[in-house]
Coordinates of C-alpha atoms and ligand atoms in Angstrom, one line a residue:
X28 CA -67.2 -31.7 74.3
X29 CA -70.2 -30.2 76.0
X30 CA -68.7 -30.7 79.4
X31 CA -65.6 -29.1 78.2
X32 CA -67.6 -26.2 76.8
X33 CA -69.5 -25.8 80.1
X34 CA -66.2 -25.8 81.9
X35 CA -64.8 -23.2 79.5
X36 CA -67.9 -21.1 79.8
X37 CA -67.8 -21.1 83.6
X38 CA -64.1 -20.4 83.6
X39 CA -64.7 -17.5 81.2
X40 CA -67.5 -16.1 83.4
X41 CA -65.2 -16.4 86.4
X42 CA -62.4 -14.6 84.6
X43 CA -64.8 -11.9 83.5
X44 CA -65.8 -11.3 87.1
X45 CA -62.2 -11.1 88.3
X46 CA -61.0 -9.0 85.4
X47 CA -63.8 -6.4 85.7
X48 CA -62.0 -3.1 86.2
X49 CA -64.9 -0.8 85.7
X50 CA -64.7 0.5 82.1
X51 CA -68.1 0.6 80.4
X52 CA -68.5 -2.1 77.8
X53 CA -65.4 -3.7 79.1
X54 CA -66.4 -6.1 81.8
X55 CA -68.4 -8.3 79.5
X56 CA -66.0 -11.1 78.7
X57 CA -68.5 -13.3 76.9
X58 CA -68.7 -17.0 77.6
X59 CA -68.4 -18.0 74.0
X60 CA -65.3 -15.9 73.3
X61 CA -63.2 -18.2 75.2
X62 CA -64.4 -21.0 73.0
X63 CA -63.2 -19.2 69.9
X64 CA -59.8 -21.0 70.0
X65 CA -61.6 -24.3 69.9
X66 CA -64.1 -23.5 67.3
X67 CA -62.2 -21.2 65.0
X68 CA -58.8 -22.4 64.0
X69 CA -57.4 -20.6 61.0
X70 CA -59.2 -21.4 57.8
X71 CA -57.3 -22.7 54.8
X72 CA -57.9 -22.0 51.2
X73 CA -56.1 -22.5 47.9
X74 CA -54.1 -19.6 46.5
X75 CA -54.7 -17.0 45.4
X76 CA -56.4 -15.4 48.3
X77 CA -57.0 -11.8 49.3
X78 CA -58.2 -10.6 52.7
X79 CA -59.1 -7.1 53.7
X80 CA -60.3 -5.4 56.8
X81 CA -63.9 -4.2 57.4
X82 CA -67.0 -4.0 55.1
X83 CA -65.3 -1.7 52.7
X84 CA -62.8 -4.5 52.1
X85 CA -65.4 -6.3 50.0
X86 CA -65.6 -3.9 47.1
X87 CA -61.8 -3.4 47.4
X88 CA -61.3 -7.2 47.3
X89 CA -63.5 -7.5 44.2
X90 CA -61.5 -4.9 42.3
X91 CA -58.2 -6.4 43.4
X92 CA -59.4 -9.8 42.3
X93 CA -60.5 -8.6 38.9
X94 CA -57.1 -7.0 38.3
X95 CA -55.3 -10.1 39.6
X96 CA -57.2 -12.3 37.3
X97 CA -56.6 -9.9 34.4
X98 CA -52.9 -10.6 34.9
X99 CA -51.9 -7.5 36.8
X100 CA -49.0 -7.6 39.3
X101 CA -49.8 -8.1 43.0
X102 CA -49.0 -4.5 43.8
X103 CA -51.0 -3.1 40.9
X104 CA -54.0 -5.2 42.0
X105 CA -53.7 -4.1 45.6
X106 CA -53.4 -0.5 44.6
X107 CA -56.5 -0.8 42.3
X108 CA -58.6 -2.3 45.1
X109 CA -57.6 0.2 47.8
X110 CA -58.4 3.1 45.5
X111 CA -62.1 2.1 45.8
X112 CA -62.6 3.1 49.4
X113 CA -60.1 5.9 49.1
X114 CA -62.3 7.6 46.5
X115 CA -65.6 6.7 48.2
X116 CA -66.9 9.7 50.2
X117 CA -69.1 7.4 52.2
X118 CA -66.2 5.6 53.7
X119 CA -65.4 8.0 56.5
X120 CA -62.1 6.6 57.6
X121 CA -60.2 6.4 54.4
X122 CA -59.1 9.0 51.8
X123 CA -61.7 11.3 50.3
X124 CA -64.5 11.9 52.9
X125 CA -62.4 10.7 55.8
X126 CA -62.9 12.4 59.1
X127 CA -60.4 15.2 59.5
X128 CA -58.1 16.0 62.4
X129 CA -59.1 18.5 65.1
X130 CA -58.1 21.4 62.8
X131 CA -60.4 20.2 60.0
X132 CA -57.6 18.8 57.9
X133 CA -57.9 15.4 56.3
X134 CA -54.4 13.8 56.7
X135 CA -53.7 10.4 55.2
X136 CA -51.4 7.5 55.9
X137 CA -50.7 4.5 53.6
X138 CA -48.2 1.8 52.8
X139 CA -47.6 -1.1 50.5
X140 CA -45.2 -4.0 50.6
X141 CA -44.1 -6.7 48.2
X142 CA -42.8 -10.3 48.6
X143 CA -39.2 -9.1 48.3
X144 CA -39.7 -6.8 51.3
X145 CA -39.7 -3.7 49.1
X146 CA -41.9 -1.1 50.8
X147 CA -43.3 2.3 50.2
X148 CA -45.1 4.5 52.6
X149 CA -46.5 8.0 53.0
X150 CA -47.8 9.6 56.2
X151 CA -49.4 12.9 57.1
X152 CA -50.1 13.5 53.4
X153 CA -52.8 16.0 52.6
X154 CA -54.7 16.9 49.4
X155 CA -54.1 13.7 47.4
X156 CA -57.0 11.3 46.8
X157 CA -54.9 8.1 46.5
X158 CA -52.2 7.9 49.1
X159 CA -51.8 4.1 48.3
X160 CA -50.7 5.1 44.8
X161 CA -48.1 7.6 46.2
X162 CA -46.9 4.9 48.5
X163 CA -46.4 2.6 45.5
X164 CA -44.4 5.3 43.7
X165 CA -42.2 5.7 46.8
X166 CA -41.5 2.0 46.6
X167 CA -40.8 2.1 42.9
X168 CA -39.2 5.5 42.3
X169 CA -37.3 6.5 45.4
X170 CA -34.4 5.1 47.4
X171 CA -36.5 5.5 50.5
X172 CA -39.3 3.7 52.4
X173 CA -41.3 6.5 53.8
X174 CA -42.1 10.2 53.0
X175 CA -44.0 12.5 55.3
X176 CA -46.2 15.6 55.1
X177 CA -45.0 18.3 52.8
X178 CA -42.2 16.2 51.4
X179 CA -44.7 13.5 50.5
X180 CA -47.0 16.0 48.9
X181 CA -44.1 17.5 46.9
X182 CA -43.1 14.1 45.7
X183 CA -46.7 13.2 44.8
X184 CA -47.0 16.4 42.7
X185 CA -43.7 15.7 41.0
X186 CA -45.1 12.3 40.0
X187 CA -48.1 14.0 38.4
X188 CA -50.8 13.5 41.2
X189 CA -53.2 16.4 41.5
X190 CA -54.0 18.3 44.7
X191 CA -57.6 18.5 45.7
X192 CA -59.8 19.2 48.6
X193 CA -60.6 15.9 50.5
X194 CA -62.9 17.4 53.1
X195 CA -66.5 16.7 52.1
X196 CA -69.3 18.9 53.3
X197 CA -70.5 16.0 55.5
X198 CA -67.1 15.6 57.1
X199 CA -66.9 19.3 57.6
X200 CA -70.3 19.3 59.3
X201 CA -69.3 16.4 61.6
X202 CA -66.0 18.2 62.5
X203 CA -67.9 21.4 63.4
X204 CA -70.2 19.4 65.6
X205 CA -67.2 17.7 67.3
X206 CA -65.7 21.1 67.9
X207 CA -68.6 21.9 70.2
X208 CA -67.2 19.6 72.9
X209 CA -63.8 18.9 71.4
X210 CA -63.4 15.7 73.4
X211 CA -61.0 13.1 72.1
X212 CA -62.7 9.8 72.8
X213 CA -63.0 8.0 69.5
X214 CA -66.1 5.8 69.1
X215 CA -65.1 2.2 69.0
X216 CA -65.3 0.6 65.5
X217 CA -66.4 3.9 64.0
X218 CA -64.1 6.8 64.5
X219 CA -60.8 5.2 64.9
X220 CA -60.9 1.7 63.6
X221 CA -61.7 1.6 59.9
X222 CA -58.5 1.4 58.1
X223 CA -58.4 -0.8 55.1
X224 CA -55.6 -3.2 55.3
X225 CA -55.2 -5.9 52.6
X226 CA -53.1 -9.0 52.4
X227 CA -52.6 -11.2 49.4
X228 CA -51.2 -14.6 48.6
X229 CA -50.9 -14.6 44.9
X230 CA -51.0 -17.5 42.4
X231 CA -47.2 -17.8 42.6
X232 CA -47.3 -18.2 46.3
X233 CA -45.9 -14.8 47.0
X234 CA -47.2 -12.5 49.8
X235 CA -47.9 -8.8 49.5
X236 CA -50.1 -6.2 51.3
X237 CA -51.2 -2.6 51.8
X238 CA -52.9 -0.2 54.2
X239 CA -54.6 3.1 53.7
X240 CA -56.4 5.3 56.1
X241 CA -57.3 8.8 57.2
X242 CA -56.4 7.7 60.7
X243 CA -58.2 8.4 63.9
X244 CA -60.9 11.0 63.7
X245 CA -60.2 14.2 65.5
X246 CA -56.5 13.4 66.1
X247 CA -54.0 16.1 66.7
X248 CA -52.7 17.8 63.6
X249 CA -49.5 16.0 62.7
X250 CA -50.5 12.7 64.4
X251 CA -49.4 9.6 62.4
X252 CA -50.9 6.2 63.3
X253 CA -49.7 2.6 62.8
X254 CA -51.0 2.2 59.2
X255 CA -48.1 3.6 57.3
X256 CA -45.5 2.1 59.6
X257 CA -44.0 -1.1 58.3
X258 CA -44.0 -3.5 61.2
X259 CA -46.9 -1.8 63.0
X260 CA -49.9 -1.5 60.6
X261 CA -48.5 -4.0 58.1
X262 CA -45.8 -6.5 57.9
X263 CA -44.9 -9.5 55.8
X264 CA -42.1 -12.0 55.4
X265 CA -42.4 -14.0 52.3
X266 CA -40.9 -17.0 54.0
X267 CA -43.7 -17.0 56.6
X268 CA -46.8 -14.9 56.3
X269 CA -48.4 -11.5 56.4
X270 CA -50.3 -9.5 59.0
X271 CA -52.1 -6.2 59.2
X272 CA -53.8 -4.2 61.8
X273 CA -56.7 -1.9 62.3
X274 CA -57.7 -0.1 65.5
X275 CA -56.0 2.4 67.8
X276 CA -52.7 3.0 66.1
X277 CA -50.9 4.1 69.2
X278 CA -51.5 0.6 70.8
X279 CA -50.4 -1.2 67.7
X280 CA -47.2 0.9 67.4
X281 CA -46.4 0.3 71.1
X282 CA -46.4 -3.4 70.5
X283 CA -45.0 -3.6 66.9
X284 CA -48.3 -5.4 66.3
X285 CA -48.1 -6.8 62.7
X286 CA -44.4 -7.7 62.9
X287 CA -45.1 -9.6 66.1
X288 CA -48.0 -11.5 64.5
X289 CA -45.6 -12.6 61.6
X290 CA -42.9 -13.5 64.1
X291 CA -45.3 -15.8 66.0
X292 CA -46.2 -17.4 62.7
X293 CA -42.5 -18.0 62.0
X294 CA -42.3 -19.8 65.4
X295 CA -45.1 -22.1 64.2
X296 CA -48.3 -20.4 65.4
X297 CA -51.3 -20.5 63.2
X298 CA -52.6 -17.1 61.9
X299 CA -55.5 -17.4 64.4
X300 CA -53.3 -18.1 67.4
X301 CA -50.8 -15.4 66.4
X302 CA -53.5 -12.7 66.0
X303 CA -55.0 -13.7 69.3
X304 CA -51.8 -13.8 71.2
X305 CA -50.8 -10.3 70.1
X306 CA -54.3 -8.9 70.7
X307 CA -54.0 -10.3 74.2
X308 CA -50.6 -8.8 74.7
X309 CA -52.0 -5.5 73.7
X310 CA -54.8 -5.9 76.1
X311 CA -52.5 -6.9 79.0
X312 CA -50.3 -3.9 78.3
X313 CA -53.3 -1.5 78.2
X314 CA -55.7 -2.8 80.7
X315 CA -54.8 -0.1 83.2
X316 CA -53.9 2.5 80.5
X317 CA -55.9 5.6 79.8
X318 CA -56.5 4.5 76.2
X319 CA -58.3 1.4 77.4
X320 CA -61.7 3.1 77.4
X321 CA -61.7 3.5 73.7
X322 CA -59.2 0.8 72.7
X323 CA -60.0 -1.5 69.8
X324 CA -57.5 -3.4 67.8
X325 CA -57.9 -6.0 65.2
X326 CA -55.5 -8.1 63.2
X327 CA -55.8 -10.2 60.0
X328 CA -53.1 -12.7 59.1
X329 CA -52.4 -15.0 56.2
X330 CA -49.6 -17.5 55.9
X331 CA -47.8 -19.1 53.0
X332 CA -50.1 -22.1 53.0
X333 CA -53.2 -20.1 52.5
X334 CA -54.3 -20.3 56.1
X335 CA -55.9 -17.0 57.3
X336 CA -57.7 -15.6 60.4
X337 CA -58.8 -12.4 62.1
X338 CA -59.0 -11.5 65.7
X339 CA -59.9 -8.4 67.6
X340 CA -60.0 -7.1 71.1
X341 CA -63.7 -6.1 71.0
X342 CA -66.5 -7.4 69.0
X343 CA -67.6 -5.8 65.7
X344 CA -64.5 -6.5 63.6
X345 CA -65.0 -8.2 60.3
X346 CA -63.0 -8.8 57.1
X347 CA -63.5 -9.6 53.5
X348 CA -62.1 -12.9 52.0
X349 CA -61.8 -13.7 48.3
X350 CA -60.7 -17.0 46.8
X351 CA -61.6 -19.2 43.8
X352 CA -63.6 -21.7 45.7
X353 CA -66.0 -19.5 47.7
X354 CA -65.7 -16.2 45.9
X355 CA -66.1 -13.0 47.8
X356 CA -67.6 -12.9 51.3
X357 CA -67.4 -11.2 54.7
X358 CA -66.3 -13.1 57.8
X359 CA -66.6 -12.0 61.4
X360 CA -63.5 -12.0 63.5
X361 CA -63.5 -13.8 66.9
X362 CA -62.8 -11.4 69.7
X363 CA -61.7 -11.2 73.3
X364 CA -64.6 -9.2 74.7
X365 CA -68.0 -8.1 73.5
X366 CA -68.7 -4.5 72.9
X367 CA -72.1 -2.8 72.9
X368 CA -72.2 0.8 71.8
Ligands
LIG29 C1 -54.8 4.7 63.0 N1 -55.1 2.3 62.7 O1 -54.6 5.7 62.4 C2 -55.5 3.6 62.3 C3 -57.0 3.8 62.6 C4 -57.9 3.1 61.8 O2 -59.3 4.3 60.3 O3 -57.9 1.9 61.8 N2 -58.5 4.0 61.1 O4 -54.6 4.6 64.2

């Protein structure tokens, strides 16, 4: 094993030297990353299981878990969990307190999907604290999948949601500071990569999921990311598995990221191998692209057997996992290349 590891380390170091194309923080393909596939197959747990992206996934998971155990439906439990980061002003990438666009407007994207492939989505929604709840109402109360901008707001108001200012003084201050240079170069793992995406395998063995985000900080007004797009930021097929993305939405949309992860699982790949393959596909398609400098993408995936995994392009991505045996915890995703700020 150690010989094999040594060989892999050397191969990885060689590959790093060859693949160095001069982006800062990009040429450090770490030796142990190549070992990930050997050491980190997908983990398997008994249903129910909930996994969510990033640290704010943990309080979200806890709330979802509580509701699930209290007998709520999968969608209600997902909604309840995702409302936690949406309402938290300290989570700067979701809902209230999220970084605004370059015009100082907080614009929100969210979607939700159930095991029957029913979906609801809102994008470019302003002034509503809980876009995940509006997305759920789109699923339940309209003949459509997705409502955008003013139409989404109008629908939310007709459903009884109240309009409020989501730009906190802290976000306003950060936006004014950003305006001094006005350079769009989102900080990896901070300014454009903190969507909460949640996947669930419930006690009946059914899959569901949701995403909610304020999107990339300092984006153009009107920009919509991957998170509300079924197939990009979130996808599931109840026969197979579920996947969700975080990271630079443009890259995830270009590759139909989450749908592709699910499709690879259909073809027999484990959640880990599926996430890794699509992350590598994204890397290959972007290695000479202008977005590469600030590109981060991460996927989580969960299949019908309770196997789950996460994988990201650059280091720093983690996700919350909840199940009956081990409770709630954070796990680090394996990654293709290390990233130092
Ligand atoms: C987007 N995928 O809008 C999202 C970014 C993210 O918080 O993860 N944001 O591109």
